[in-house]
Short mmCIF file of C-alpha atoms and ligand atoms in Angstrom, two decimals:
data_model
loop_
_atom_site.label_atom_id
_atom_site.label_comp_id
_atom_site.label_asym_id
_atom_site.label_seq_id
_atom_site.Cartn_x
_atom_site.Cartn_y
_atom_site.Cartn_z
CA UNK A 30 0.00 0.00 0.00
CA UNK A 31 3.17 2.65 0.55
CA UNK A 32 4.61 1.75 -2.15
CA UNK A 33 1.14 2.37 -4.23
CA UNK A 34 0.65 5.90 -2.66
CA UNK A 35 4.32 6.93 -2.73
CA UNK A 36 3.86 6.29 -6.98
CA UNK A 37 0.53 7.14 -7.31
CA UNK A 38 0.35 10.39 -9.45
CA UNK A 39 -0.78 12.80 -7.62
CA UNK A 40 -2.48 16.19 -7.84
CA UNK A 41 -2.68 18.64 -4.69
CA UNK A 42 -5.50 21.20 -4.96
CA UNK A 43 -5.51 22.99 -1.62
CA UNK A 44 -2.04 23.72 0.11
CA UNK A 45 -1.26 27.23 1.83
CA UNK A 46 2.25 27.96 0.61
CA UNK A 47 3.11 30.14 3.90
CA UNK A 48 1.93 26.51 5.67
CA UNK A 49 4.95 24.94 3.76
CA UNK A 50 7.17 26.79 5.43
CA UNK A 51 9.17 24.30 7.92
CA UNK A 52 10.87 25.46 11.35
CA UNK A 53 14.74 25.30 9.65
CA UNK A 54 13.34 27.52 7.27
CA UNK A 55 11.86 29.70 9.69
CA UNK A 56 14.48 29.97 12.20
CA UNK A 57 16.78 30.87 8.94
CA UNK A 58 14.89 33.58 7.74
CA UNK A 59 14.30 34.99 11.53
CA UNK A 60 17.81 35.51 11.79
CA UNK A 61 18.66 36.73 8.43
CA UNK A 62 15.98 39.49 7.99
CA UNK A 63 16.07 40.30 11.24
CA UNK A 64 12.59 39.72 12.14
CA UNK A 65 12.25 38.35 16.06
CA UNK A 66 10.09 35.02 16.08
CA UNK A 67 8.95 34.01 20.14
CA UNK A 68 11.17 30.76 19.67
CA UNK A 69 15.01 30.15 20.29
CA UNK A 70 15.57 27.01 18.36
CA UNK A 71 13.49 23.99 16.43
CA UNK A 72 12.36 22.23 19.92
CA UNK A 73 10.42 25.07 20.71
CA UNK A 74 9.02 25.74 17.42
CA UNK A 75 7.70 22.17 17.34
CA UNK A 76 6.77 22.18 21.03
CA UNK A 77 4.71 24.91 19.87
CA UNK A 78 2.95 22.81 17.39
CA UNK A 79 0.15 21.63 19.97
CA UNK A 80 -3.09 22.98 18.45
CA UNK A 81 -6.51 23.23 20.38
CA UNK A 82 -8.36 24.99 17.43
CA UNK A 83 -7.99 26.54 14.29
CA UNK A 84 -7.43 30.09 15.75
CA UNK A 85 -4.71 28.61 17.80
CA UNK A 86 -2.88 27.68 14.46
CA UNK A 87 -3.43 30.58 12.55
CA UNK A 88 -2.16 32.72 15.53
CA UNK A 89 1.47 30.57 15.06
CA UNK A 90 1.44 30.45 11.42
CA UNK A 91 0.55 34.50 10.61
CA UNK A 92 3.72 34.31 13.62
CA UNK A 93 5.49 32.14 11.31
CA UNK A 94 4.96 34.00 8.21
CA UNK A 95 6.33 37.32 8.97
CA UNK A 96 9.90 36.15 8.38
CA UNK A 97 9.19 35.83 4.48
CA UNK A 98 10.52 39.16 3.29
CA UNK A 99 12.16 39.21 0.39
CA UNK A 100 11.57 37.91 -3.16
CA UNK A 101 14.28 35.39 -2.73
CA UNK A 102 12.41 34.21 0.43
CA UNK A 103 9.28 33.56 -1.01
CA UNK A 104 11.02 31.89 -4.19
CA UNK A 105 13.21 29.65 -1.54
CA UNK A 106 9.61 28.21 0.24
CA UNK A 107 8.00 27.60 -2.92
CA UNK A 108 11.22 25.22 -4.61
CA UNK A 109 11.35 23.80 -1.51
CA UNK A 110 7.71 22.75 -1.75
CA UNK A 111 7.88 21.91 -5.39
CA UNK A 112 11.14 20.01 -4.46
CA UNK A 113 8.40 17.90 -2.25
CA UNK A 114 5.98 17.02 -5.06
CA UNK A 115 8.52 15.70 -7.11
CA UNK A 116 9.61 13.47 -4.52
CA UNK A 117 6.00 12.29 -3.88
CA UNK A 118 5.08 12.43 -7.41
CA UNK A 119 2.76 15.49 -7.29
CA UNK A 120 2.03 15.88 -10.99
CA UNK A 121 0.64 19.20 -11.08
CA UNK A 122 -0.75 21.74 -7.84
CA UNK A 123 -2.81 24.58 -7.16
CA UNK A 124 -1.15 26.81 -4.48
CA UNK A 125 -2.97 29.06 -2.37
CA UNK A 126 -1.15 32.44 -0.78
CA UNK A 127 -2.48 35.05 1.59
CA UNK A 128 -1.70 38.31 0.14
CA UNK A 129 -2.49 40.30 3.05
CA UNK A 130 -0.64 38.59 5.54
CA UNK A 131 2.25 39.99 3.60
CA UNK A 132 0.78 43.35 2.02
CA UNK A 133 0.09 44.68 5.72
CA UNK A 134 3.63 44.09 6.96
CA UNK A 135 4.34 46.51 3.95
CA UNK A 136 6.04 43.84 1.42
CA UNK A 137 4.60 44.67 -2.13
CA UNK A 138 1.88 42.52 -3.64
CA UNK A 139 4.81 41.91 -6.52
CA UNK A 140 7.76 40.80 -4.48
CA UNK A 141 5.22 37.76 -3.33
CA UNK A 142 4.11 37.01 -6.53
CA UNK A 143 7.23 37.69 -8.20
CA UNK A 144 9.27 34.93 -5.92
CA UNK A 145 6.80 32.38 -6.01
CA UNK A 146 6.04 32.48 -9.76
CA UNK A 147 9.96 32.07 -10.37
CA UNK A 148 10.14 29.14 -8.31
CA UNK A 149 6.88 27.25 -10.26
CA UNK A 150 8.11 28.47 -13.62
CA UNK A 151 11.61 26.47 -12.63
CA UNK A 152 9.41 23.71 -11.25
CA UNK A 153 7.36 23.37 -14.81
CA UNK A 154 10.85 23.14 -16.37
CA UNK A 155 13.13 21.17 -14.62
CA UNK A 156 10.80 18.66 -12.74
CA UNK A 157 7.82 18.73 -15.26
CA UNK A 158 5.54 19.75 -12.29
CA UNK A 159 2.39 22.15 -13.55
CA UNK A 160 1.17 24.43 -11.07
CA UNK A 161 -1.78 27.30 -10.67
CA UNK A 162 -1.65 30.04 -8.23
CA UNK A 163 -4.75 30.92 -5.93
CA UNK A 164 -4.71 33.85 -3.93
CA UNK A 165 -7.04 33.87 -0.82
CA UNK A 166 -8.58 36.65 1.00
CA UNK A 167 -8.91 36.39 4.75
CA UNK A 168 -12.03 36.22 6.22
CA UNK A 169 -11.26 38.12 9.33
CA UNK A 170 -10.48 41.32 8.04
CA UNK A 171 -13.54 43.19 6.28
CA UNK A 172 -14.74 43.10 2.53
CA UNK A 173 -13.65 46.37 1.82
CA UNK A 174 -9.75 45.66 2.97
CA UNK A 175 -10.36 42.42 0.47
CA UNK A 176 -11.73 44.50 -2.19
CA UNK A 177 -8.66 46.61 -2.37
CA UNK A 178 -6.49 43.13 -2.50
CA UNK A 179 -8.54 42.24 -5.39
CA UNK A 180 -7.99 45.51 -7.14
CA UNK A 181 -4.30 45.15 -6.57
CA UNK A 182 -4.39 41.59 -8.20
CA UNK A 183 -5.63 42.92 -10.98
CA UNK A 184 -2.07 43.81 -11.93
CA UNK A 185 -1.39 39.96 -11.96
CA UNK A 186 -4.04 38.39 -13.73
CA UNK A 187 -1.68 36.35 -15.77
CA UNK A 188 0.34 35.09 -12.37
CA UNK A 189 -2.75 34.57 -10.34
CA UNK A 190 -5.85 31.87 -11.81
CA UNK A 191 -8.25 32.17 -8.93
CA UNK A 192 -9.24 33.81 -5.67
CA UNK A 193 -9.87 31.82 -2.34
CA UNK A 194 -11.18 32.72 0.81
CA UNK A 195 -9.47 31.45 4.41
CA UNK A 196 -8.47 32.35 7.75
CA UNK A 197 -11.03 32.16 10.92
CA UNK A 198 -14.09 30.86 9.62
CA UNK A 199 -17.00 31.11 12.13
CA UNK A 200 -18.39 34.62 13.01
CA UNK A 201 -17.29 35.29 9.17
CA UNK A 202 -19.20 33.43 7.20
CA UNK A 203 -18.66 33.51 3.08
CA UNK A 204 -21.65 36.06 2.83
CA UNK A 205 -19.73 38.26 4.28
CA UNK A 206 -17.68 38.61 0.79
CA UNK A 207 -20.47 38.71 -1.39
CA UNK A 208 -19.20 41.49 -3.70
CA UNK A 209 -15.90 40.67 -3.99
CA UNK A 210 -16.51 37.07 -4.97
CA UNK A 211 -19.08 38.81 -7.70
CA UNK A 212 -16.48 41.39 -8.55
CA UNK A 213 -13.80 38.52 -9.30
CA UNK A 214 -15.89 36.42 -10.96
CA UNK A 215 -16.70 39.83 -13.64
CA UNK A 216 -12.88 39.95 -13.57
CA UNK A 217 -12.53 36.15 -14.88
CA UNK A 218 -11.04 34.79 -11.66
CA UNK A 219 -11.97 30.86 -10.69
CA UNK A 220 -13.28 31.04 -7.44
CA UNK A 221 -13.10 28.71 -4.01
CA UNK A 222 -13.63 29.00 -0.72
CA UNK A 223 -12.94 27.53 2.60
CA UNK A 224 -16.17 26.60 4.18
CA UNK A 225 -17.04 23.43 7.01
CA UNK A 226 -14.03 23.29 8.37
CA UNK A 227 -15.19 25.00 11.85
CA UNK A 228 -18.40 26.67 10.83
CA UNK A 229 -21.62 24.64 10.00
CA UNK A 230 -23.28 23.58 6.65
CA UNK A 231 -24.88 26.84 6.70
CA UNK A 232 -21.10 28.07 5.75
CA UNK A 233 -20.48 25.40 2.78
CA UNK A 234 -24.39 26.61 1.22
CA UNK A 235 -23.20 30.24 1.76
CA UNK A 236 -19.99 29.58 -0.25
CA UNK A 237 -22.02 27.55 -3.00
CA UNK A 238 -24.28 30.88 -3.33
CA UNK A 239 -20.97 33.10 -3.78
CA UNK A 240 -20.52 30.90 -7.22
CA UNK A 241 -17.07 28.61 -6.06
CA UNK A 242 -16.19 25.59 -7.99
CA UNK A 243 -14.50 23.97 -5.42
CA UNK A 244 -15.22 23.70 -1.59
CA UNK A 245 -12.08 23.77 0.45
CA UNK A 246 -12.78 21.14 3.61
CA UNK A 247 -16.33 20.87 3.69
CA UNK A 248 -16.10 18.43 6.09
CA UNK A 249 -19.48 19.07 8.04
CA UNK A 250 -21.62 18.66 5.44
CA UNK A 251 -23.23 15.95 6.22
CA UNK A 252 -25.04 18.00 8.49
CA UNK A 253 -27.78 18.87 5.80
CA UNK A 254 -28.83 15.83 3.76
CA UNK A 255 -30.36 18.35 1.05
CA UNK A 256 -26.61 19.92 0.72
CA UNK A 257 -24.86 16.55 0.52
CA UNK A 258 -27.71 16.06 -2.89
CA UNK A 259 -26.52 18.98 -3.95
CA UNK A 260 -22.55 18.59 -3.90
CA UNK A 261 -23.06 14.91 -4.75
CA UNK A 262 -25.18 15.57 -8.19
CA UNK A 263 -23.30 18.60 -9.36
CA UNK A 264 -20.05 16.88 -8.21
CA UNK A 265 -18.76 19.62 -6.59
CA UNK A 266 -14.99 18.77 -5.15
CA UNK A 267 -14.07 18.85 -1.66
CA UNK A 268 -10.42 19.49 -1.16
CA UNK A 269 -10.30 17.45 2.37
CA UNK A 270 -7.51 17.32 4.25
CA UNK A 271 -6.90 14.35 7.62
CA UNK A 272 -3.70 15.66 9.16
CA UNK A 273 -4.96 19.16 9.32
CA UNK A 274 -8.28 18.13 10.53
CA UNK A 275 -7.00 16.12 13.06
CA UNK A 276 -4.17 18.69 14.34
CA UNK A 277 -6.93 21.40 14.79
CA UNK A 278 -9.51 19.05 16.45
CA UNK A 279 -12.56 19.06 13.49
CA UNK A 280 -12.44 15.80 14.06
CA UNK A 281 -11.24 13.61 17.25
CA UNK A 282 -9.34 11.08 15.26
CA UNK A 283 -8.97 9.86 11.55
CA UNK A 284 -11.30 6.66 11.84
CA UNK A 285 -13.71 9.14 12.73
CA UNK A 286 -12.99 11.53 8.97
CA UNK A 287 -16.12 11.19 6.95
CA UNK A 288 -13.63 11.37 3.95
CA UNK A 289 -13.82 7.64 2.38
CA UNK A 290 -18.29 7.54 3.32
CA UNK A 291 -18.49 10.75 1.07
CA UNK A 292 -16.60 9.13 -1.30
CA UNK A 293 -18.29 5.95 -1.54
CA UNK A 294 -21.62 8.17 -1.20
CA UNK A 295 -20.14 9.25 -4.61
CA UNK A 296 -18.96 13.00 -3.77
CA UNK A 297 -15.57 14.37 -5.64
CA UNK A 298 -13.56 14.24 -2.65
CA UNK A 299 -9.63 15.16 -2.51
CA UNK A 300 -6.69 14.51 -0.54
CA UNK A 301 -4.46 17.45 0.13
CA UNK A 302 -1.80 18.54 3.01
CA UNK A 303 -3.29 22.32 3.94
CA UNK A 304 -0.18 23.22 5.58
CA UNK A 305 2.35 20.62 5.74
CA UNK A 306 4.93 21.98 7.71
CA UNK A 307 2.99 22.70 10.75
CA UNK A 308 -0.15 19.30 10.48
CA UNK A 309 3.17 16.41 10.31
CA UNK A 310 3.04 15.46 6.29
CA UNK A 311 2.39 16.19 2.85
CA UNK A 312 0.42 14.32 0.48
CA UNK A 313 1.95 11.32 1.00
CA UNK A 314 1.21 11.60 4.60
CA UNK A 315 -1.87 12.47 4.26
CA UNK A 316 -2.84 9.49 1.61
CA UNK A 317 -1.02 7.00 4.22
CA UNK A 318 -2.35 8.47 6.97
CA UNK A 319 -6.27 7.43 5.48
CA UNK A 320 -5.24 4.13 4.16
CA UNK A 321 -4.09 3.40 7.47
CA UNK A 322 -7.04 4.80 9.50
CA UNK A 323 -9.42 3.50 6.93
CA UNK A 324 -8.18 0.88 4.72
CA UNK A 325 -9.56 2.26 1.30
CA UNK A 326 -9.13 -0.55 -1.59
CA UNK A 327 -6.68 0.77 -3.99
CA UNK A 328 -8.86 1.62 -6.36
CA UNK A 329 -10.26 4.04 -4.34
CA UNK A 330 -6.71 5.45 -3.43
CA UNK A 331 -6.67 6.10 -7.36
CA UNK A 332 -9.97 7.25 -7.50
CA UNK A 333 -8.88 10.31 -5.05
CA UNK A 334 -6.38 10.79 -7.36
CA UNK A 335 -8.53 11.05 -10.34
CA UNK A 336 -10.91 13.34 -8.52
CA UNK A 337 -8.41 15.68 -7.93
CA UNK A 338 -7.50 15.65 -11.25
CA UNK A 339 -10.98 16.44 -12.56
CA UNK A 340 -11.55 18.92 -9.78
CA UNK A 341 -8.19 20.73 -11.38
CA UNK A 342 -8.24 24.18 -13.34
CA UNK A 343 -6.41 22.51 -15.79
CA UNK A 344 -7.33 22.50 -19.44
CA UNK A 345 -8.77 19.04 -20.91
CA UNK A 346 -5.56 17.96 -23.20
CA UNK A 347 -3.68 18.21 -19.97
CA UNK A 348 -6.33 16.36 -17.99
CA UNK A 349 -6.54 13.74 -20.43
CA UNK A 350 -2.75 13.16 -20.07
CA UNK A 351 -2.81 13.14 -16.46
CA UNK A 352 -5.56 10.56 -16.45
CA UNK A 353 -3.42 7.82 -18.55
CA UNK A 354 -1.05 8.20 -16.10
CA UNK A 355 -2.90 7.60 -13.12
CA UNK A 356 -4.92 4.69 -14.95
CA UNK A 357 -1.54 2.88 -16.07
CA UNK A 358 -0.55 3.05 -12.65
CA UNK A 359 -1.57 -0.63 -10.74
N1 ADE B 18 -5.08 29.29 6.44
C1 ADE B 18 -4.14 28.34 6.38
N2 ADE B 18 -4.65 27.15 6.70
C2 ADE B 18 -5.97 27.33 6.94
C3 ADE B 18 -7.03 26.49 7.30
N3 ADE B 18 -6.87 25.18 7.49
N4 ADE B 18 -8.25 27.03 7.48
C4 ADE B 18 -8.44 28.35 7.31
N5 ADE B 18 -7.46 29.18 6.96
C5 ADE B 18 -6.24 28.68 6.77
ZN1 ZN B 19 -6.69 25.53 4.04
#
């Protein structure tokens, strides 16, 4: 069964690029831009890694990501990332970034961009590895803040596919962003959003009315048996992801995840790592981490796989290539 994940193509659809970044890196960049982190070396970093909730988290890894300064920085955490997928045979991945965690702290919209762009054009030609960018608004701050971010974005339509939303989910539900997600949509951005993670199914119908294509988590949905009709018979994709669920607590432990009954209930569900560096594994992790919690037959490992695939912004030709790779694979 390793040895069928570790080769199983692979296609990762919801990863936070600031949640790649590991505590080496981190400590690294501390010292060498000068930016003071509340940790002396990598024990306490990891010590550190205890979450109760999902505020908990984000409160370490907003911490976390002030160190990324420079363009260099931000092109050093995304090779390191892509270095990753090659090793785990990630054939292609749609990354997610938080442009305001780094716009407030006064580093340009075009420094991010800029060093994370280089680093998945170098990935596309020396490890064959296609990638999309996503760039996701946070929920906690208010529409209008967001609205600007999308303005700025404009300037990097070609660099940037989609627009996400993340951060603290309950109290701001995906209402909340109801003319921005209208305004990118005019603009010709894909859209997604992060919804069931913490808040209710109310959250993952709110983010359906905003017009997404994909549902990031969506792990309570069960809670509404109309809803669950609804993302089963318009096969809408959940990008679901164990180690991060079970590091913030959604759910107790991973023979509890819901992910392989949705499946088999016939839903377009996803494996992906969230963010990696701070939940214990990447995709490979998280595959292993289901087989062993669940024992999926193997041709439901693939079929994750192949979900992901179709649940991809990538054009058909491509798709169609991916897919004879994935079916070859026994
Ligand atoms: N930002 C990074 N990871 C996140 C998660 N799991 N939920 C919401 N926002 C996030
Ligand atoms: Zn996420």
């Amino acid at each position: 069964m390793l040895h069928f994940i570790h080769s199983l193509p692979k296609i990762e659809l919801h990863l936070h690029i600031e949640g790649a970044l590991e505590p080496e890196m981190m400590l690294k960049l501390s010292h060498a831009n000068g930016i003071p982190i509340p940790y002396q070396n990598l024990q306490e970093i990891r010590r550190a890694y205890q979450f109760g909730d999902l505020q908990s988290f984000l409160d370490l890894y907003y911490a976390g990501a002030s160190v990324l300064c420079k363009q260099e920085d931000f092109f050093e955490l995304t090779w390191a990332y892509m270095l990753r997928c090659h090793q785990e045979r990630v054939v292609h991945t749609e990354i997610f970034f938080d442009p305001q965690t780094h716009t407030m702290r006064g580093i340009p919209l075009e420094t991010v961009v800029r060093g994370i762009t280089q680093a998945l054009k170098k990935a596309k030609e020396e490890l064959g590895i296609s990638s999309y960018l996503i760039a996701c608004i946070l929920r906690h701050l208010s529409e209008e803040e967001g609205m600007r971010t999308l303005e700025d974005l404009l300037d990097f339509r070609h660099e940037v596919i989609g627009i996400g939303l993340d951060s603290s989910e309950v109290g701001n539900p995906p209402s909340k962003f109801k003319n921005l997600f209208k305004r990118a949509k005019e603009e010709g951005f894909l859209l997604v959003a992060h919804a069931g993670e913490e808040g209710d199914s109310s959250y993952i119908q709110e983010a359906l009315e905003l017009g997404v294509c994909r549902i990031d988590h969506g792990v309570r949905c069960e809670e509404s048996l109309e809803l669950l009709e609804v993302l089963r018979s318009r096969r809408i994709p959940l990008t679901m992801c164990p180690l991060s669920n079970y590091a913030l607590k959604v759910t107790p432990n991973l023979k509890n995840h819901n992910l392989l009954r949705l499946l088999r209930y016939g839903l377009c569900v996803t494996i992906n790592s969230d963010d990696p560096a701070y939940f214990g594994g990447y995709m490979n992790a998280n595959f292993e981490a289901i087989a062993q919690a669940l024992h999926p037959a193997q041709d439901e490992l693939r079929q994750l796989s192949l979900n992901a695939l179709e649940a991809s912004f990538l054009p058909l030709d491509q798709k169609k290539e991916i897919k004879a790779l994935i079916l070859e694979y026994s």
